[in-house]
Coordinates of C-alpha atoms and ligand atoms in Angstrom, one line a residue:
X1 CA 103.9 76.0 94.8
X2 CA 104.4 78.8 92.3
X3 CA 104.9 77.5 88.7
X4 CA 106.5 78.8 85.6
X5 CA 103.0 78.9 84.0
X6 CA 101.7 81.2 86.7
X7 CA 104.5 83.6 85.9
X8 CA 103.5 83.6 82.3
X9 CA 99.9 84.2 83.3
X10 CA 100.9 87.2 85.4
X11 CA 102.8 88.6 82.4
X12 CA 99.8 88.1 80.1
X13 CA 97.7 90.2 82.5
X14 CA 100.3 92.9 82.8
X15 CA 98.9 96.2 81.4
X16 CA 102.5 97.6 81.2
X17 CA 103.8 94.7 79.1
X18 CA 103.9 96.7 75.9
X19 CA 106.3 99.3 77.4
X20 CA 109.1 96.8 77.2
X21 CA 109.2 97.1 73.5
X22 CA 110.1 100.7 73.8
X23 CA 113.5 99.7 75.1
X24 CA 116.4 98.5 73.1
X25 CA 117.2 95.4 75.2
X26 CA 119.4 92.5 74.0
X27 CA 116.8 89.7 73.3
X28 CA 118.6 86.9 75.1
X29 CA 119.4 88.9 78.3
X30 CA 117.5 89.2 81.6
X31 CA 118.4 92.7 82.9
X32 CA 118.0 93.2 86.6
X33 CA 120.5 96.0 87.1
X34 CA 118.2 98.9 86.1
X35 CA 118.6 100.2 89.6
X36 CA 122.3 100.9 88.7
X37 CA 122.0 101.8 85.0
X38 CA 118.6 101.8 83.4
X39 CA 118.1 100.2 79.9
X40 CA 118.2 102.4 76.8
X41 CA 114.8 103.6 75.5
X42 CA 114.8 102.9 71.8
X43 CA 113.9 106.5 70.8
X44 CA 117.1 107.9 72.3
X45 CA 119.6 107.2 69.5
X46 CA 117.4 109.1 66.9
X47 CA 117.1 112.1 69.2
X48 CA 120.9 112.2 69.8
X49 CA 121.7 111.7 66.2
X50 CA 119.6 114.8 65.4
X51 CA 121.3 116.7 68.3
X52 CA 124.8 115.8 66.9
X53 CA 124.3 115.9 63.2
X54 CA 121.8 118.7 62.8
X55 CA 121.7 120.8 65.9
X56 CA 125.4 120.7 66.8
X57 CA 127.1 120.1 63.4
X58 CA 124.8 122.3 61.3
X59 CA 123.3 124.7 63.8
X60 CA 126.5 125.2 65.8
X61 CA 126.2 127.7 68.6
X62 CA 122.8 129.0 67.2
X63 CA 121.2 125.8 68.6
X64 CA 121.3 127.1 72.2
X65 CA 118.5 129.3 70.9
X66 CA 117.2 127.8 67.7
X67 CA 117.0 124.2 68.9
X68 CA 115.8 125.2 72.4
X69 CA 118.9 123.8 74.1
X70 CA 119.0 126.5 76.8
X71 CA 115.7 125.7 78.5
X72 CA 116.3 121.9 78.5
X73 CA 117.2 121.7 82.3
X74 CA 113.9 123.4 83.2
X75 CA 111.9 121.3 80.6
X76 CA 113.4 118.0 81.8
X77 CA 112.9 119.1 85.4
X78 CA 109.2 119.7 84.7
X79 CA 108.9 116.2 83.3
X80 CA 110.5 114.7 86.5
X81 CA 108.1 116.9 88.5
X82 CA 105.2 114.9 87.1
X83 CA 106.8 111.7 88.4
X84 CA 107.5 113.0 91.9
X85 CA 104.4 115.0 92.9
X86 CA 106.2 118.4 92.5
X87 CA 104.9 121.5 90.7
X88 CA 106.2 122.8 87.5
X89 CA 109.2 125.1 88.2
X90 CA 110.2 123.2 91.4
X91 CA 112.7 120.8 89.8
X92 CA 115.7 121.5 87.6
X93 CA 118.2 119.1 86.0
X94 CA 121.9 119.8 86.7
X95 CA 125.2 118.3 87.8
X96 CA 125.5 115.0 89.6
X97 CA 123.5 113.8 92.6
X98 CA 126.5 114.3 94.8
X99 CA 126.9 117.9 93.8
X100 CA 123.2 118.7 94.1
X101 CA 123.2 117.1 97.6
X102 CA 126.0 119.4 98.5
X103 CA 124.0 122.4 97.3
X104 CA 120.8 121.6 99.2
X105 CA 122.5 120.5 102.4
X106 CA 124.5 123.8 102.6
X107 CA 121.3 125.7 101.7
X108 CA 119.2 123.9 104.3
X109 CA 121.8 124.3 107.0
X110 CA 122.0 128.0 106.3
X111 CA 118.3 128.2 106.8
X112 CA 118.6 126.7 110.3
X113 CA 121.8 128.5 111.3
X114 CA 121.0 128.3 115.0
X115 CA 120.9 124.5 115.1
X116 CA 124.0 122.2 115.1
X117 CA 123.0 118.7 113.9
X118 CA 122.7 117.3 110.4
X119 CA 121.0 114.0 111.0
X120 CA 121.6 111.1 108.6
X121 CA 121.8 107.3 108.9
X122 CA 124.6 104.7 109.0
X123 CA 123.7 102.6 106.0
X124 CA 123.4 105.3 103.4
X125 CA 125.2 105.3 100.1
X126 CA 128.8 106.5 100.8
X127 CA 128.6 109.6 98.7
X128 CA 125.8 110.9 100.9
X129 CA 128.0 110.4 104.0
X130 CA 131.1 112.0 102.3
X131 CA 129.2 115.0 101.2
X132 CA 127.4 115.5 104.5
X133 CA 130.7 115.2 106.3
X134 CA 132.1 118.0 104.2
X135 CA 129.0 120.1 104.7
X136 CA 129.2 119.6 108.4
X137 CA 132.9 120.8 108.4
X138 CA 132.2 123.8 106.2
X139 CA 129.1 124.9 108.2
X140 CA 130.5 124.1 111.7
X141 CA 127.8 121.5 112.3
X142 CA 127.8 118.0 113.7
X143 CA 126.9 115.1 111.4
X144 CA 125.1 112.5 113.4
X145 CA 124.6 109.1 111.7
X146 CA 122.2 106.7 113.5
X147 CA 120.8 103.3 112.8
X148 CA 118.0 103.4 110.2
X149 CA 115.4 102.4 112.8
X150 CA 116.5 105.1 115.2
X151 CA 116.0 108.0 112.8
X152 CA 112.5 109.0 113.8
X153 CA 113.2 108.9 117.5
X154 CA 116.5 110.9 117.1
X155 CA 115.0 113.9 115.4
X156 CA 114.8 116.7 118.0
X157 CA 115.1 120.4 118.6
X158 CA 118.9 120.3 117.9
X159 CA 118.3 119.0 114.4
X160 CA 118.8 121.5 111.6
X161 CA 118.5 119.1 108.7
X162 CA 117.5 115.5 108.2
X163 CA 119.1 113.9 105.2
X164 CA 117.9 110.5 104.1
X165 CA 117.6 108.3 101.0
X166 CA 114.1 107.2 100.3
X167 CA 115.1 103.7 99.3
X168 CA 118.3 102.2 100.5
X169 CA 120.8 101.2 97.8
X170 CA 121.9 98.0 99.5
X171 CA 118.7 96.5 101.1
X172 CA 115.9 98.2 99.1
X173 CA 114.3 99.3 102.4
X174 CA 112.0 102.2 101.9
X175 CA 111.4 105.0 104.5
X176 CA 108.0 106.4 105.1
X177 CA 108.6 109.8 103.5
X178 CA 105.5 111.5 104.9
X179 CA 105.9 110.4 108.5
X180 CA 109.6 111.3 108.7
X181 CA 109.1 114.6 107.0
X182 CA 106.2 115.4 109.4
X183 CA 108.4 114.6 112.4
X184 CA 111.2 116.8 111.1
X185 CA 108.8 119.7 110.7
X186 CA 107.3 119.2 114.2
X187 CA 110.7 120.1 115.7
X188 CA 111.4 122.8 113.2
X189 CA 114.0 120.9 111.1
X190 CA 114.2 120.8 107.4
X191 CA 114.4 117.6 105.3
X192 CA 116.4 116.5 102.3
X193 CA 115.4 113.3 100.5
X194 CA 117.6 111.4 98.0
X195 CA 115.3 109.8 95.5
X196 CA 118.0 107.9 93.5
X197 CA 116.4 104.5 94.1
X198 CA 112.8 105.4 94.0
X199 CA 112.2 107.9 91.2
X200 CA 110.7 106.2 88.1
X201 CA 109.8 103.1 90.1
X202 CA 106.9 104.3 92.2
X203 CA 104.7 107.3 92.9
X204 CA 106.5 109.9 95.0
X205 CA 104.5 112.7 96.7
X206 CA 107.0 115.5 97.4
X207 CA 104.5 118.3 97.9
X208 CA 101.8 116.2 99.6
X209 CA 104.5 115.1 102.0
X210 CA 105.6 118.7 102.5
X211 CA 109.2 117.9 101.5
X212 CA 111.7 120.8 101.6
X213 CA 114.5 119.6 99.3
X214 CA 115.2 116.5 97.2
X215 CA 117.8 115.3 94.8
X216 CA 117.8 112.2 92.5
X217 CA 119.6 110.5 89.8
X218 CA 118.9 110.3 86.0
X219 CA 120.6 107.1 85.1
X220 CA 118.7 104.5 87.2
X221 CA 115.0 104.0 86.8
X222 CA 114.8 107.2 84.7
X223 CA 117.0 105.5 82.1
X224 CA 118.9 108.6 81.2
X225 CA 122.1 106.8 80.3
X226 CA 125.5 106.4 81.9
X227 CA 126.4 109.5 83.9
X228 CA 123.1 111.1 83.1
X229 CA 122.6 114.4 85.0
X230 CA 120.8 114.6 88.2
X231 CA 117.9 116.7 89.4
X232 CA 117.2 118.9 92.4
X233 CA 113.8 119.9 93.9
X234 CA 113.2 122.9 96.1
X235 CA 109.7 123.5 97.5
X236 CA 108.3 126.7 96.1
X237 CA 107.9 128.1 99.6
X238 CA 111.7 128.1 99.9
X239 CA 112.6 129.4 96.4
X240 CA 112.9 133.0 97.4
X241 CA 115.2 132.5 100.3
X242 CA 117.3 129.4 99.4
X243 CA 121.0 130.3 99.1
X244 CA 123.0 127.5 97.5
X245 CA 126.8 127.7 97.7
X246 CA 127.9 126.9 94.1
X247 CA 126.9 130.3 92.7
X248 CA 127.9 129.9 89.1
X249 CA 126.7 132.0 86.2
X250 CA 123.8 129.8 85.1
X251 CA 122.2 130.4 88.5
X252 CA 122.3 134.1 88.0
X253 CA 119.2 136.2 87.4
X254 CA 120.7 137.5 84.1
X255 CA 123.7 135.3 83.1
X256 CA 124.2 137.1 79.8
X257 CA 124.6 140.5 81.4
X258 CA 128.1 139.3 82.5
X259 CA 128.1 141.5 85.7
X260 CA 130.4 140.6 88.6
X261 CA 127.8 141.0 91.3
X262 CA 125.9 137.7 91.9
X263 CA 122.1 138.1 91.8
X264 CA 120.4 134.7 92.2
X265 CA 117.6 133.8 89.8
X266 CA 114.2 134.1 91.4
X267 CA 113.2 130.6 90.4
X268 CA 114.5 127.1 90.5
X269 CA 117.2 128.2 88.1
X270 CA 119.2 129.5 91.1
X271 CA 120.1 125.9 91.8
X272 CA 122.1 125.8 88.5
X273 CA 125.8 126.4 88.5
X274 CA 127.6 126.1 85.2
X275 CA 126.7 125.2 81.6
X276 CA 124.4 122.2 81.3
X277 CA 125.8 118.9 79.9
X278 CA 123.5 119.4 77.0
X279 CA 123.8 116.0 75.3
X280 CA 123.2 114.3 78.6
X281 CA 120.1 116.4 79.4
X282 CA 118.6 115.9 75.9
X283 CA 119.2 112.1 76.3
X284 CA 117.4 112.1 79.6
X285 CA 114.6 114.3 78.2
X286 CA 114.1 111.8 75.4
X287 CA 114.3 108.8 77.7
X288 CA 111.6 110.2 79.9
X289 CA 109.1 109.8 77.1
X290 CA 108.7 106.1 78.1
X291 CA 106.8 107.3 81.1
X292 CA 104.2 109.2 79.0
X293 CA 100.7 108.1 79.9
X294 CA 101.9 105.8 82.7
X295 CA 99.8 105.5 85.9
X296 CA 102.4 105.4 88.6
X297 CA 100.2 103.4 90.9
X298 CA 100.0 100.7 88.2
X299 CA 103.8 100.9 87.9
X300 CA 104.1 100.4 91.6
X301 CA 101.7 97.5 91.7
X302 CA 103.8 95.8 89.0
X303 CA 107.0 96.5 91.0
X304 CA 105.4 95.0 94.1
X305 CA 104.2 92.0 92.2
X306 CA 107.7 91.3 90.9
X307 CA 109.3 91.8 94.3
X308 CA 106.8 89.6 96.1
X309 CA 107.2 86.9 93.4
X310 CA 111.0 87.1 93.7
X311 CA 110.9 86.6 97.5
X312 CA 108.4 83.8 97.4
X313 CA 110.5 82.0 94.8
X314 CA 113.7 82.4 96.9
X315 CA 111.8 80.7 99.7
X316 CA 110.4 78.0 97.4
X317 CA 113.4 77.2 95.3
X318 CA 116.6 78.2 97.1
X319 CA 116.2 76.8 100.6
X320 CA 119.4 75.4 102.0
X321 CA 121.6 77.0 99.3
X322 CA 123.0 79.7 101.5
X323 CA 120.8 82.7 100.5
X324 CA 118.9 85.0 102.8
X325 CA 116.6 87.8 101.9
X326 CA 117.8 91.2 103.4
X327 CA 115.1 93.3 101.7
X328 CA 111.9 93.9 103.7
X329 CA 109.3 91.2 103.1
X330 CA 106.6 93.7 103.6
X331 CA 106.2 95.4 100.2
X332 CA 105.1 98.6 101.9
X333 CA 108.6 99.0 103.3
X334 CA 110.4 97.9 100.1
X335 CA 111.5 99.8 97.0
X336 CA 111.8 98.1 93.6
X337 CA 114.7 95.7 94.3
X338 CA 115.3 92.5 96.2
X339 CA 118.7 91.9 97.8
X340 CA 120.0 88.6 98.9
X341 CA 123.0 87.8 101.1
X342 CA 125.3 85.0 100.2
X343 CA 128.9 84.4 101.1
X344 CA 129.8 83.8 97.4
X345 CA 127.7 86.8 96.2
X346 CA 130.5 88.1 93.9
X347 CA 131.2 84.8 92.2
X348 CA 127.5 84.0 91.9
X349 CA 126.9 87.4 90.3
X350 CA 129.6 86.7 87.7
X351 CA 128.2 83.3 87.0
X352 CA 124.8 84.8 86.5
X353 CA 126.2 87.4 84.1
X354 CA 127.9 84.6 82.1
X355 CA 124.4 83.2 81.6
X356 CA 123.1 86.7 80.4
X357 CA 121.3 87.3 83.7
X358 CA 122.6 90.7 84.7
X359 CA 122.3 91.7 88.3
X360 CA 124.4 93.8 90.7
X361 CA 126.9 93.0 93.4
X362 CA 127.6 95.1 96.5
X363 CA 130.6 94.2 98.6
X364 CA 131.1 92.1 100.5
X365 CA 128.2 89.7 100.2
X366 CA 125.1 91.3 98.6
X367 CA 123.4 90.3 95.4
X368 CA 121.0 93.0 94.2
X369 CA 118.2 92.4 91.8
X370 CA 116.6 95.6 90.4
X371 CA 113.0 95.1 89.2
X372 CA 112.5 98.0 86.8
X373 CA 108.7 97.6 86.3
X374 CA 108.7 99.1 82.8
X375 CA 110.7 96.2 81.3
X376 CA 111.2 93.4 83.7
X377 CA 108.7 90.5 83.4
X378 CA 107.6 87.9 85.9
X379 CA 109.1 85.2 83.7
X380 CA 112.5 87.0 84.1
X381 CA 112.2 86.5 87.8
X382 CA 111.4 82.8 87.4
X383 CA 114.3 82.3 85.1
X384 CA 116.7 84.2 87.4
X385 CA 115.7 82.0 90.4
X386 CA 116.2 78.9 88.2
X387 CA 119.7 80.1 87.2
X388 CA 120.5 80.9 90.8
X389 CA 119.5 77.4 91.9
X390 CA 121.6 75.7 89.1
X391 CA 124.6 77.9 89.8
X392 CA 124.6 77.1 93.5
X393 CA 123.5 73.5 93.4
X394 CA 126.3 72.6 90.9
X395 CA 128.8 75.1 92.4
X396 CA 129.2 76.6 88.9
X397 CA 130.2 79.8 90.6
X398 CA 133.4 78.1 91.9
X399 CA 135.6 79.1 89.0
X400 CA 138.7 81.4 88.9
X401 CA 137.1 83.4 86.1
X402 CA 134.2 84.4 88.4
X403 CA 136.5 85.6 91.2
X404 CA 138.2 88.4 89.4
X405 CA 137.1 91.8 90.6
X406 CA 136.6 94.3 87.8
X407 CA 136.9 98.1 88.3
X408 CA 133.2 98.7 88.4
X409 CA 130.7 96.5 90.2
Ligands
PLP501 C1 121.5 106.8 97.0 C2 122.5 107.4 96.0 N1 122.9 108.7 96.2 C3 123.8 109.2 95.4 C4 124.4 108.5 94.4 C5 125.5 109.1 93.6 O1 125.1 109.8 92.5 P1 126.1 110.6 91.6 O2 127.1 109.6 91.1 O3 125.2 111.1 90.5 O4 126.7 111.7 92.3 C6 124.1 107.1 94.2 C7 124.7 106.3 93.1 O5 124.4 105.2 92.9 C8 123.1 106.6 95.1 O6 122.8 105.3 94.9

């Protein structure tokens, strides 16, 4: 039997515990939706106040140079490189994940023009499927989506590009990045990884795994704020030859020459398109300071500890209440979230939120619990399970107020 005291003991031994105080979290709230929108690092408002009141209001257009706005996409990309096993100059921040995915899929497909298949999987986040469908149409390719367990066996000599998400948004299942990348390369295919649900929650080894391209999102575990810009990785060995399709002026070798002939930048800057969403990038850059000095293996250990505890407590406390765990029980195969299936998932999520336990719902029947290791505690897991038991035992979820679907879930 796991007890509440044991959870407190785990928190007392947590070497990352002090990081929580670097976030501006409401004191009476348990926040388990950081895999959708990360919590706000407390240093962000000060940075943005300076951006607005000094750099924009006083500096005006001079701030592109004087406040160093212009190189912010590169600077922020370099910070993300340290979290993902990339080199400096291999990652840049720009646009949304969907847009960056479009760029790298087209670029990768162009590099394997003689092959027809873009290989993806059936349970991916919808935007990945929508974008890959368009790319297949535009490049006269075939998009083949297979079951997640069939990916490895399906990669063959017809495969131009394999496009996968490292950690699945619904189940939290994690792919073996190194093994799949190796298999893709064995047959001469390229690989694109979507890191939305892994970056900032675990070590990622892009170069050690020989990854070709990657994209990822700034607003989940990187805590860059609502709609934060995304990032894109291109392995240095491809930087000379990669041709992305959205050839805007910021990807040009000399944007301020204003010539009509497009000459791509020689570096990662060629993945840029238009003017950076500067306030969003500066927010993300400031938010990333919470990772300074963090050992990503320690971060991962904490995430695994939270996930294991969550699953053990579901087994111990919620038996017979209609829940089943759909995330892998083996931590090796799991990201930093635990997902439960329940036929009243939506109403239960709303009932939890009414008790200031904020988690996520994914239609039709999934409750997601994001375990952002920088600020979630073991006692939060204990209290969440207690709330889940009360809500289901007493049928507190069975109220009209909890059945209304809002625009965003
Ligand atoms: C795996 C995955 N890819 C892509 C996206 C979409 O990102 P964006 O809205 O930045 O295009 C999401 C959003 O949650 C996601 O979970």
